[in-house]
């Protein structure tokens, strides 16, 4: 990977790792703050419910204390009939107001009538002089107290009010006890822990029964003495509840053991209820909160991981791409270099080739010139020498007066001159005009004309010509006179080839195939030796004796065929004899129309 990218990636990874603790702090703080809000709401609701519950009963003892029968009974405590009537009334009233117990106490603290008079653990005859609610009411105030019933063992809140006579003197105390079990039971269904403590820090209401009658504050001797004196918790076994308190980010935390002994951490909110002298606490288990924060951290970590992986992949891909591009660029420049080298080589080779071709052409020209001079000197020297002889003889014969024989010699000389003139004519043909316009030519007609011209030569050689010319031959592209010249040439060569042989057949055959029309002329002569096959089209190449050929026929014919955009080919027939093939192009329609 590219160095710069790599360092970027590692910086990113380090940033991500550093980010985790920050995220963790923020997440747990947020979760705790949210939890605290919930806990505080619960706390408010709990306190409100408790207060309204207490308020419902608060004024009742004072109200009931004003009843005349209450005062009368206190004035005449021994009257069994009145006691029974009072018991009934208290029971009815108690049921009506839905309290736990309602009872009447005399100034000594002895209970003289009670709503629970019928029960085995009835309050009647019990002395409550040690209870602060009694003393407060006896002294003219209103008593409020929370305690565990000494008789019933049932927790309750006590309200008490003095009963006064007409002069306003306190005659006794009317007390009302309400239970808290129901309220407490209502808390249990929630996922909060609720604790209510008394001024001494002892838990007397709790969602967790294991915490009941446990002190959140150290149980000092003072506290113990006060609790024993008022017998608030009767004979309940008091103990301290080990609590470790701390705060995180303004949130109060408490660690304490549950009833099952497992220690847990709670987020704690608390508020006092001054009138009752209570403190209400709502505890929220921090484990789910912390788990939620951890989940957030995990999610963020996962997100970062995915991001990093993505970044890594992208970086890798970019690096690979860069590498590939570099390789491509290297390959490209390599290729370019090779192309330049090859081009240079090729240019050199081309130049060499051109030079070689030029050399060859030059050599070819020289060779042709050499052959031509040889041929011409043979062809002309021989008749010249002969003519000179005839002229010498003619001179001698004239001197002798033998004019008829001298005339004969002169005729011979004329014949030789004619022959030389024929050679000159032949040479003129070499300097033909190559660019005559091409026309559509009827091949069969041209073949017939050529046969007519070559007739004398063919007859002289004793050749037997057979013709195979299809009637529907298409017209071909060429010039009629030049084409005829070519055919005459080839026919003459064939006549030369078969002359003096037993088999003197010459077969002329035309065929049209696709765009090409061919005319094959086959003889039954010796054929063309492979060694000279590629030289017979050269000018002045001949295997014939002096006076029989200039070696120009095939050369001229070949060039004419090329002018017609055709070809002249030679091959040996498998059964002997040479086959000369004139390949011609089918005439184009436009050319036909032009004719
Ligand atoms: P020339 O007939 O004057 O020799 P050409 O160019 O017509 O010149 O022919 C060149 C040579 O090709 C001939 O000398 C001969 O060797 C060879 N040749 C041409 N036609 C035939 C043929 N039908 N059979 C065998 N050889 C041939």
XYZ file of C-alpha atoms and ligand atoms in Angstrom:
622
model
C 0.000 0.000 0.000
C 1.102 3.512 -0.645
C 2.950 4.957 2.373
C 0.818 8.066 2.662
C -2.404 6.050 2.594
C -1.060 3.636 5.168
C -0.185 6.379 7.637
C -3.602 7.937 7.078
C -5.230 4.645 7.836
C -3.280 4.123 11.050
C -4.046 7.657 12.186
C -7.712 6.898 11.610
C -7.465 3.629 13.541
C -5.688 5.338 16.470
C -8.379 8.046 16.468
C -11.052 5.384 16.585
C -9.381 3.624 19.523
C -9.059 6.923 21.419
C -12.674 7.678 20.657
C -13.978 4.555 22.411
C -13.422 5.693 26.072
C -14.914 9.099 25.257
C -17.960 7.440 23.762
C -18.130 5.144 26.764
C -18.150 8.110 29.186
C -20.728 10.041 27.220
C -22.946 7.002 26.751
C -22.902 5.949 30.396
C -23.434 9.537 31.532
C -26.383 9.884 29.225
C -27.828 6.583 30.332
C -27.351 7.466 34.008
C -28.884 10.897 33.545
C -31.852 9.365 31.800
C -32.150 6.753 34.541
C -31.993 9.427 37.196
C -34.782 11.335 35.536
C -36.934 8.226 35.562
C -36.010 7.514 39.174
C -36.874 11.058 40.215
C -40.261 10.856 38.529
C -40.934 7.613 40.355
C -39.786 9.207 43.598
C -42.187 12.133 43.181
C -45.065 9.817 42.416
C -44.233 7.605 45.405
C -43.990 10.514 47.832
C -47.212 12.051 46.523
C -49.066 8.783 46.920
C -47.718 8.291 50.429
C -48.552 11.837 51.493
C -52.050 11.776 50.137
C -52.620 8.436 51.834
C -51.526 9.840 55.183
C -53.451 13.087 54.685
C -56.636 11.126 54.186
C -56.485 9.974 57.816
C -54.721 12.887 59.447
C -57.766 14.850 60.598
C -59.958 11.891 61.477
C -58.923 11.265 65.145
C -59.551 14.911 66.094
C -62.955 14.773 64.417
C -64.002 11.519 66.046
C -62.701 12.694 69.454
C -65.468 15.292 69.522
C -68.160 12.626 69.660
C -70.133 12.935 72.917
C -70.164 9.212 73.567
C -66.364 9.173 73.573
C -66.200 11.796 76.299
C -68.975 10.112 78.301
C -67.226 6.760 78.264
C -63.946 8.310 79.411
C -65.853 9.952 82.277
C -67.481 6.649 83.282
C -64.884 4.015 82.386
C -66.496 1.150 84.317
C -69.812 1.141 82.404
C -69.792 -2.176 80.520
C -72.774 -1.260 78.387
C -71.177 1.947 77.190
C -67.914 0.101 76.511
C -69.727 -2.416 74.358
C -71.549 0.358 72.480
C -68.252 2.231 71.998
C -66.544 -0.927 70.732
C -69.284 -1.366 68.140
C -69.136 2.254 67.070
C -65.331 2.131 66.745
C -65.527 -1.042 64.701
C -68.155 0.454 62.372
C -66.290 3.710 61.973
C -62.999 1.880 61.407
C -64.574 -0.178 58.660
C -66.087 2.952 57.148
C -62.848 4.886 56.976
C -60.886 1.793 55.921
C -58.275 2.166 58.623
C -56.429 -0.644 60.343
C -57.464 0.004 63.917
C -59.370 2.670 65.865
C -59.160 2.730 69.664
C -59.664 4.791 72.802
C -56.990 5.127 75.468
C -57.395 6.579 78.933
C -54.939 8.989 80.495
C -52.843 6.157 81.929
C -52.299 4.713 78.518
C -54.696 1.785 78.941
C -56.922 0.945 76.003
C -60.539 0.902 77.108
C -62.295 0.393 73.787
C -61.099 -0.721 70.345
C -62.402 -1.536 66.896
C -60.634 -4.909 67.144
C -62.341 -5.747 70.468
C -63.530 -9.070 69.121
C -60.122 -10.343 68.066
C -57.905 -12.491 70.228
C -55.058 -9.983 69.925
C -57.411 -7.106 70.729
C -55.860 -3.847 71.948
C -58.285 -3.689 74.900
C -56.367 -3.690 78.157
C -53.064 -2.887 76.383
C -51.016 -0.046 77.743
C -49.496 2.321 75.115
C -48.119 4.932 77.462
C -44.628 4.390 75.955
C -45.731 5.327 72.462
C -44.822 8.852 71.448
C -48.173 9.358 69.656
C -49.950 8.734 72.986
C -47.784 11.052 75.009
C -48.053 13.773 72.373
C -51.867 13.592 72.344
C -52.158 13.252 76.126
C -50.110 16.442 76.350
C -52.686 18.194 74.146
C -50.950 17.921 70.780
C -51.635 15.682 67.863
C -49.634 12.471 67.760
C -48.159 10.891 64.674
C -45.918 7.930 64.749
C -44.808 5.049 62.714
C -44.189 1.731 64.376
C -44.483 -2.013 64.299
C -47.511 -3.020 66.336
C -46.380 -4.580 69.606
C -49.539 -6.617 69.845
C -50.252 -7.333 66.160
C -46.687 -7.283 64.774
C -48.185 -5.322 61.885
C -46.486 -2.136 60.695
C -48.588 0.950 60.843
C -48.803 4.645 61.053
C -50.482 6.014 64.108
C -52.466 9.219 64.389
C -53.701 10.292 67.828
C -55.798 13.155 69.122
C -56.710 14.241 72.693
C -60.340 13.827 73.896
C -61.340 16.875 75.900
C -64.191 17.430 78.331
C -66.419 20.492 78.417
C -63.742 22.468 80.311
C -61.164 21.591 77.674
C -59.228 19.205 79.885
C -57.716 16.160 78.262
C -59.671 13.052 79.321
C -58.108 10.487 77.055
C -56.683 9.797 73.599
C -58.355 8.561 70.436
C -55.854 6.696 68.248
C -56.022 5.505 64.637
C -53.663 3.048 63.043
C -53.331 2.612 59.286
C -51.460 -0.177 57.563
C -48.781 0.272 54.918
C -48.683 -3.254 53.498
C -51.011 -2.406 50.654
C -49.006 0.611 49.548
C -45.853 -1.398 49.731
C -47.408 -4.235 47.729
C -48.241 -1.674 45.002
C -44.541 -0.875 44.640
C -43.391 -4.428 44.091
C -44.548 -4.751 40.527
C -42.133 -2.045 39.384
C -38.531 -2.385 38.296
C -37.469 0.078 40.975
C -36.514 -0.531 44.564
C -38.240 1.774 47.017
C -37.091 2.289 50.587
C -38.658 4.388 53.302
C -36.557 5.107 56.371
C -37.447 6.657 59.713
C -35.422 9.502 61.269
C -33.018 6.947 62.724
C -32.253 5.650 59.237
C -34.046 2.335 59.770
C -35.865 0.911 56.764
C -39.490 0.168 57.582
C -41.006 0.026 54.109
C -39.250 -1.627 51.236
C -39.876 -3.421 47.993
C -37.243 -5.856 49.155
C -38.299 -7.627 52.411
C -34.668 -8.374 53.206
C -34.000 -4.687 53.817
C -36.781 -4.270 56.376
C -35.678 -3.113 59.849
C -32.131 -2.597 58.604
C -30.325 0.646 59.367
C -28.856 2.646 56.552
C -27.172 4.801 59.194
C -24.868 3.290 61.819
C -26.951 1.951 64.729
C -25.326 3.969 67.473
C -26.166 3.388 71.163
C -28.260 6.615 71.162
C -30.337 5.458 68.287
C -30.806 2.015 69.777
C -31.884 3.554 73.097
C -34.451 5.797 71.431
C -35.866 2.871 69.433
C -36.095 0.627 72.487
C -37.757 3.307 74.563
C -40.610 3.823 72.151
C -40.682 0.154 71.207
C -41.045 1.336 67.656
C -39.976 -1.923 66.130
C -41.222 -4.011 69.048
C -39.025 -7.082 69.185
C -37.790 -6.920 65.561
C -34.122 -7.804 65.112
C -32.393 -4.595 64.008
C -29.138 -4.645 62.088
C -27.084 -2.358 59.876
C -27.284 -2.608 56.116
C -23.771 -2.186 54.707
C -23.954 0.589 52.120
C -21.186 2.073 49.983
C -22.213 5.442 48.573
C -20.527 7.309 45.735
C -21.347 9.806 43.001
C -20.593 9.834 39.281
C -21.275 12.905 37.213
C -23.751 14.270 39.797
C -25.562 10.946 40.079
C -25.629 9.352 43.559
C -24.756 5.658 43.522
C -25.225 3.091 46.287
C -23.832 -0.388 46.546
C -25.742 -2.672 48.811
C -26.468 -6.319 49.232
C -29.883 -7.634 48.293
C -31.933 -9.933 50.452
C -30.323 -12.824 48.548
C -26.876 -11.559 49.556
C -25.835 -10.453 46.037
C -24.343 -6.981 46.055
C -25.690 -4.578 43.451
C -25.089 -1.031 42.437
C -28.054 1.313 42.416
C -28.610 4.828 41.344
C -30.243 6.503 44.362
C -32.627 9.422 44.558
C -34.132 10.467 47.830
C -36.421 13.061 49.309
C -37.569 13.714 52.894
C -41.202 13.725 54.011
C -40.778 16.187 56.886
C -44.267 15.881 58.357
C -44.006 12.134 58.695
C -40.313 12.306 59.517
C -39.528 9.879 56.731
C -37.051 9.697 53.924
C -38.140 8.029 50.738
C -35.534 6.558 48.400
C -35.977 5.219 44.912
C -33.172 2.918 43.785
C -32.603 1.987 40.181
C -30.355 -0.941 39.329
C -27.501 0.427 37.226
C -26.721 -2.925 35.568
C -29.254 -2.488 32.725
C -28.249 1.173 32.383
C -24.609 0.257 32.138
C -25.486 -2.561 29.751
C -27.329 -0.039 27.586
C -24.280 2.254 27.622
C -22.069 -0.694 26.767
C -24.376 -1.522 23.902
C -23.998 2.016 22.579
C -20.218 1.726 22.911
C -20.314 -1.623 21.189
C -22.443 -0.211 18.383
C -20.095 2.751 17.960
C -17.066 0.451 18.077
C -18.678 -1.787 15.501
C -19.502 1.205 13.355
C -15.925 2.444 13.634
C -14.640 -1.024 12.818
C -16.816 -1.229 9.745
C -15.701 2.269 8.782
C -12.065 1.298 9.231
C -12.547 -1.880 7.224
C -14.199 0.125 4.510
C -11.392 2.664 4.554
C -8.881 -0.187 4.439
C -10.623 -1.790 1.497
C -10.828 1.485 -0.382
C -7.186 2.184 0.346
C -6.203 -1.310 -0.774
C -8.207 -0.963 -3.942
C -6.674 2.402 -4.701
C -3.233 1.011 -4.089
C -3.924 -1.925 -6.378
C -5.295 0.393 -9.028
C -2.220 2.599 -8.781
C -0.032 -0.479 -9.072
C -1.943 -1.695 -12.093
C -1.734 1.722 -13.706
C 1.991 1.789 -13.053
C 2.375 -1.649 -14.625
C 0.255 -0.571 -17.560
C 2.272 2.599 -17.981
C 5.501 0.585 -17.866
C 4.123 -1.882 -20.410
C 2.949 1.001 -22.592
C 6.313 2.716 -22.573
C 7.997 -0.625 -23.209
C 5.708 -1.173 -26.168
C 6.357 2.309 -27.464
C 10.077 1.749 -27.216
C 9.748 -1.541 -29.056
C 7.620 0.083 -31.741
C 10.210 2.822 -32.189
C 12.984 0.222 -32.418
C 11.039 -1.925 -34.857
C 10.095 1.082 -36.931
C 13.743 2.035 -37.134
C 14.614 -1.540 -38.133
C 11.822 -1.575 -40.664
C 12.845 1.750 -42.136
C 16.353 0.410 -42.463
C 15.077 -2.824 -44.027
C 12.881 -0.845 -46.380
C 15.742 1.288 -47.420
C 17.840 -1.849 -47.973
C 15.026 -3.419 -49.933
C 14.625 -0.348 -52.124
C 18.308 -0.295 -52.791
C 18.279 -4.008 -53.564
C 15.288 -3.629 -55.845
C 16.918 -0.743 -57.623
C 20.054 -2.848 -57.973
C 18.027 -5.762 -59.307
C 16.170 -3.593 -61.779
C 19.456 -2.209 -62.901
C 20.888 -5.726 -63.194
C 17.723 -6.910 -64.974
C 17.950 -4.032 -67.405
C 21.562 -4.771 -68.094
C 20.806 -8.471 -68.509
C 17.917 -7.717 -70.862
C 20.120 -5.310 -72.774
C 22.818 -7.955 -72.964
C 20.355 -10.575 -74.188
C 18.883 -8.085 -76.632
C 22.258 -7.126 -78.099
C 23.182 -10.790 -78.388
C 19.891 -11.634 -80.072
C 19.959 -8.604 -82.349
C 23.560 -9.075 -83.328
C 22.785 -12.721 -84.208
C 19.572 -11.865 -85.999
C 21.055 -8.968 -87.970
C 24.665 -10.108 -88.417
C 23.645 -13.332 -90.064
C 21.447 -11.753 -92.796
C 23.984 -8.923 -93.106
C 26.821 -11.386 -93.709
C 24.671 -13.330 -96.141
C 23.637 -10.111 -97.929
C 27.268 -9.099 -98.193
C 28.118 -12.482 -99.767
C 25.235 -12.166 -102.219
C 26.301 -8.598 -103.103
C 29.937 -9.771 -103.675
C 28.688 -12.606 -105.870
C 26.330 -10.242 -107.708
C 29.257 -7.885 -108.431
C 31.327 -10.815 -109.824
C 28.385 -12.059 -111.887
C 27.777 -8.546 -113.366
C 31.485 -8.358 -114.208
C 31.125 -11.699 -115.981
C 27.959 -10.442 -117.644
C 25.854 -13.191 -116.069
C 23.014 -10.831 -115.357
C 20.243 -13.416 -114.710
C 22.193 -14.969 -111.776
C 23.216 -11.515 -110.539
C 19.495 -10.630 -110.440
C 18.870 -13.831 -108.450
C 21.477 -12.730 -105.889
C 19.945 -9.309 -105.632
C 16.538 -10.935 -104.996
C 18.153 -12.919 -102.154
C 19.512 -9.662 -100.734
C 16.049 -8.119 -100.884
C 14.657 -11.139 -99.034
C 17.213 -10.682 -96.295
C 16.397 -6.990 -96.026
C 12.707 -7.893 -95.669
C 13.632 -10.257 -92.847
C 15.558 -7.516 -91.051
C 12.638 -5.161 -91.549
C 10.397 -7.773 -89.935
C 12.725 -7.884 -86.937
C 12.600 -4.104 -86.693
C 8.807 -4.250 -86.784
C 8.854 -6.787 -84.008
C 11.038 -4.523 -81.932
C 8.650 -1.660 -82.487
C 5.954 -3.748 -80.879
C 7.947 -3.809 -77.665
C 7.567 -0.059 -77.507
C 3.793 -0.445 -77.544
C 1.376 2.019 -76.053
C 0.280 0.450 -72.786
C -2.567 2.747 -71.902
C -5.071 2.115 -74.650
C -8.575 2.113 -73.197
C -10.013 -1.323 -72.371
C -13.177 -2.525 -74.054
C -15.557 -5.441 -73.857
C -14.233 -8.021 -76.242
C -15.879 -11.144 -77.697
C -13.257 -13.755 -76.862
C -14.547 -16.436 -79.279
C -14.370 -14.021 -82.246
C -10.839 -12.989 -81.325
C -9.785 -16.642 -81.047
C -11.204 -17.286 -84.541
C -9.323 -14.285 -85.989
C -6.100 -15.385 -84.316
C -6.480 -18.885 -85.722
C -6.869 -17.323 -89.153
C -3.666 -15.340 -88.787
C -1.688 -18.289 -87.359
C -3.174 -20.614 -89.952
C -0.081 -20.730 -92.222
C 2.265 -21.472 -89.280
C -0.052 -24.157 -87.868
C -0.395 -25.855 -91.217
C 3.386 -25.700 -91.752
C 3.933 -27.410 -88.383
C 1.231 -29.985 -89.141
C -0.673 -29.072 -85.947
C -4.161 -30.438 -85.324
C -6.116 -27.728 -83.535
C -9.306 -28.574 -81.624
C -11.577 -25.828 -80.325
C -13.816 -25.811 -77.257
C -15.537 -22.434 -77.047
C -18.865 -22.367 -75.130
C -21.583 -20.407 -76.897
C -22.489 -18.332 -73.847
C -19.024 -16.973 -73.142
C -19.354 -13.548 -71.591
C -17.452 -10.632 -73.100
C -14.040 -9.981 -71.551
C -12.133 -6.849 -70.725
C -9.299 -5.998 -73.090
C -8.304 -4.754 -76.564
C -9.197 -7.046 -79.526
C -6.020 -6.466 -81.533
C -3.634 -6.940 -78.611
C -5.562 -9.965 -77.354
C -5.358 -11.482 -80.819
C -1.603 -10.815 -80.798
C -1.258 -12.729 -77.538
C -3.249 -15.712 -78.839
C -1.286 -15.786 -82.086
C 1.922 -15.763 -80.056
C 0.909 -18.646 -77.854
C -0.451 -20.637 -80.803
C 2.818 -20.094 -82.712
C 4.822 -21.313 -79.701
C 2.551 -24.364 -79.484
C 3.080 -25.020 -83.194
C 6.851 -24.753 -82.598
C 6.536 -27.185 -79.683
C 4.670 -29.908 -81.617
C 6.433 -29.555 -84.933
C 8.028 -32.809 -85.992
C 6.409 -34.830 -83.205
C 4.032 -37.763 -83.624
C 1.286 -36.183 -81.493
C 0.707 -32.686 -82.856
C -2.606 -31.895 -81.195
C -3.259 -28.394 -79.895
C -6.389 -27.892 -77.738
C -7.955 -24.470 -77.289
C -10.516 -24.263 -74.494
C -12.408 -21.286 -73.043
C -14.183 -21.283 -69.680
C -16.091 -18.668 -67.659
C -15.954 -18.966 -63.901
C -17.208 -16.183 -61.639
C -15.565 -12.943 -62.582
C -12.840 -14.701 -64.568
C -12.806 -16.014 -68.150
C -9.897 -18.277 -69.034
C -8.528 -19.426 -72.372
C -6.256 -22.457 -72.061
C -4.042 -23.468 -74.984
C -2.553 -26.894 -74.513
C -0.086 -28.581 -76.773
C 1.343 -32.097 -76.665
C 4.939 -30.997 -76.955
C 7.786 -31.402 -74.449
C 6.390 -28.834 -71.987
C 8.359 -26.126 -70.220
C 11.311 -27.360 -68.174
C 10.888 -26.250 -64.518
C 14.346 -24.689 -64.579
C 13.268 -22.116 -67.143
C 9.557 -21.841 -66.259
C 10.008 -18.537 -64.433
C 12.262 -17.078 -67.105
C 10.228 -17.668 -70.273
C 8.297 -14.408 -69.709
C 11.508 -12.406 -69.590
C 12.230 -10.326 -72.697
C 14.723 -11.835 -75.092
C 14.610 -15.181 -73.329
C 14.492 -17.950 -75.908
C 15.610 -21.512 -76.306
C 15.129 -21.408 -80.063
C 17.805 -21.252 -82.720
C 18.966 -18.015 -84.247
C 16.444 -16.880 -86.737
C 13.574 -18.803 -85.114
C 12.688 -16.456 -82.229
C 13.674 -13.200 -80.551
C 12.436 -14.287 -77.092
C 10.016 -11.340 -77.017
C 6.685 -13.108 -77.699
C 5.792 -14.240 -74.192
C 7.261 -11.125 -72.599
C 5.058 -8.891 -74.710
C 2.067 -11.204 -74.226
C 2.524 -11.214 -70.465
C 2.598 -7.437 -70.326
C -0.486 -7.175 -72.539
C -2.389 -9.518 -70.216
C -1.344 -7.395 -67.230
C -2.633 -4.338 -69.088
C -5.989 -6.107 -69.323
C -5.843 -6.636 -65.535
C -5.538 -10.306 -66.377
C -2.725 -12.825 -66.218
C -0.716 -15.246 -68.322
C 0.233 -18.458 -66.590
C 2.159 -21.519 -67.675
C 1.935 -25.058 -66.360
C 2.791 -28.514 -67.569
C -0.107 -30.866 -68.184
C 0.142 -34.056 -66.091
C -0.130 -36.056 -69.294
C 2.572 -34.023 -71.009
C 2.683 -30.808 -72.966
C 2.552 -27.170 -71.911
C -0.651 -25.374 -70.915
C -0.661 -21.613 -71.378
C -3.635 -20.016 -69.650
C -4.852 -16.517 -70.505
C -6.825 -15.270 -67.530
C -9.194 -12.425 -68.423
C -11.712 -10.385 -66.488
C -15.360 -10.480 -67.364
C -16.169 -7.108 -68.979
C -18.024 -4.653 -66.774
C -21.492 -3.576 -67.838
C -20.473 0.054 -68.215
C -17.645 -0.914 -70.548
C -20.088 -3.005 -72.587
C -22.484 -0.118 -72.869
C -19.654 2.136 -73.986
C -18.858 -0.115 -76.927
P 10.482 -17.239 -78.783
O 9.281 -18.002 -79.229
O 10.931 -16.227 -79.687
O 11.594 -18.129 -78.276
P 8.859 -16.597 -76.579
O 8.918 -15.506 -75.571
O 7.603 -16.751 -77.365
O 10.100 -16.391 -77.522
O 9.162 -17.977 -75.852
C 10.186 -18.060 -74.964
C 10.559 -19.486 -74.722
O 9.506 -20.162 -74.047
C 10.755 -20.309 -75.920
O 12.040 -20.120 -76.410
C 10.538 -21.735 -75.398
O 11.687 -22.204 -74.768
C 9.531 -21.548 -74.360
N 8.218 -21.924 -74.853
C 7.238 -21.100 -75.273
N 6.151 -21.788 -75.622
C 6.422 -23.096 -75.402
C 5.676 -24.298 -75.562
N 4.411 -24.314 -76.046
N 6.293 -25.475 -75.268
C 7.548 -25.485 -74.759
N 8.282 -24.371 -74.566
C 7.728 -23.175 -74.904
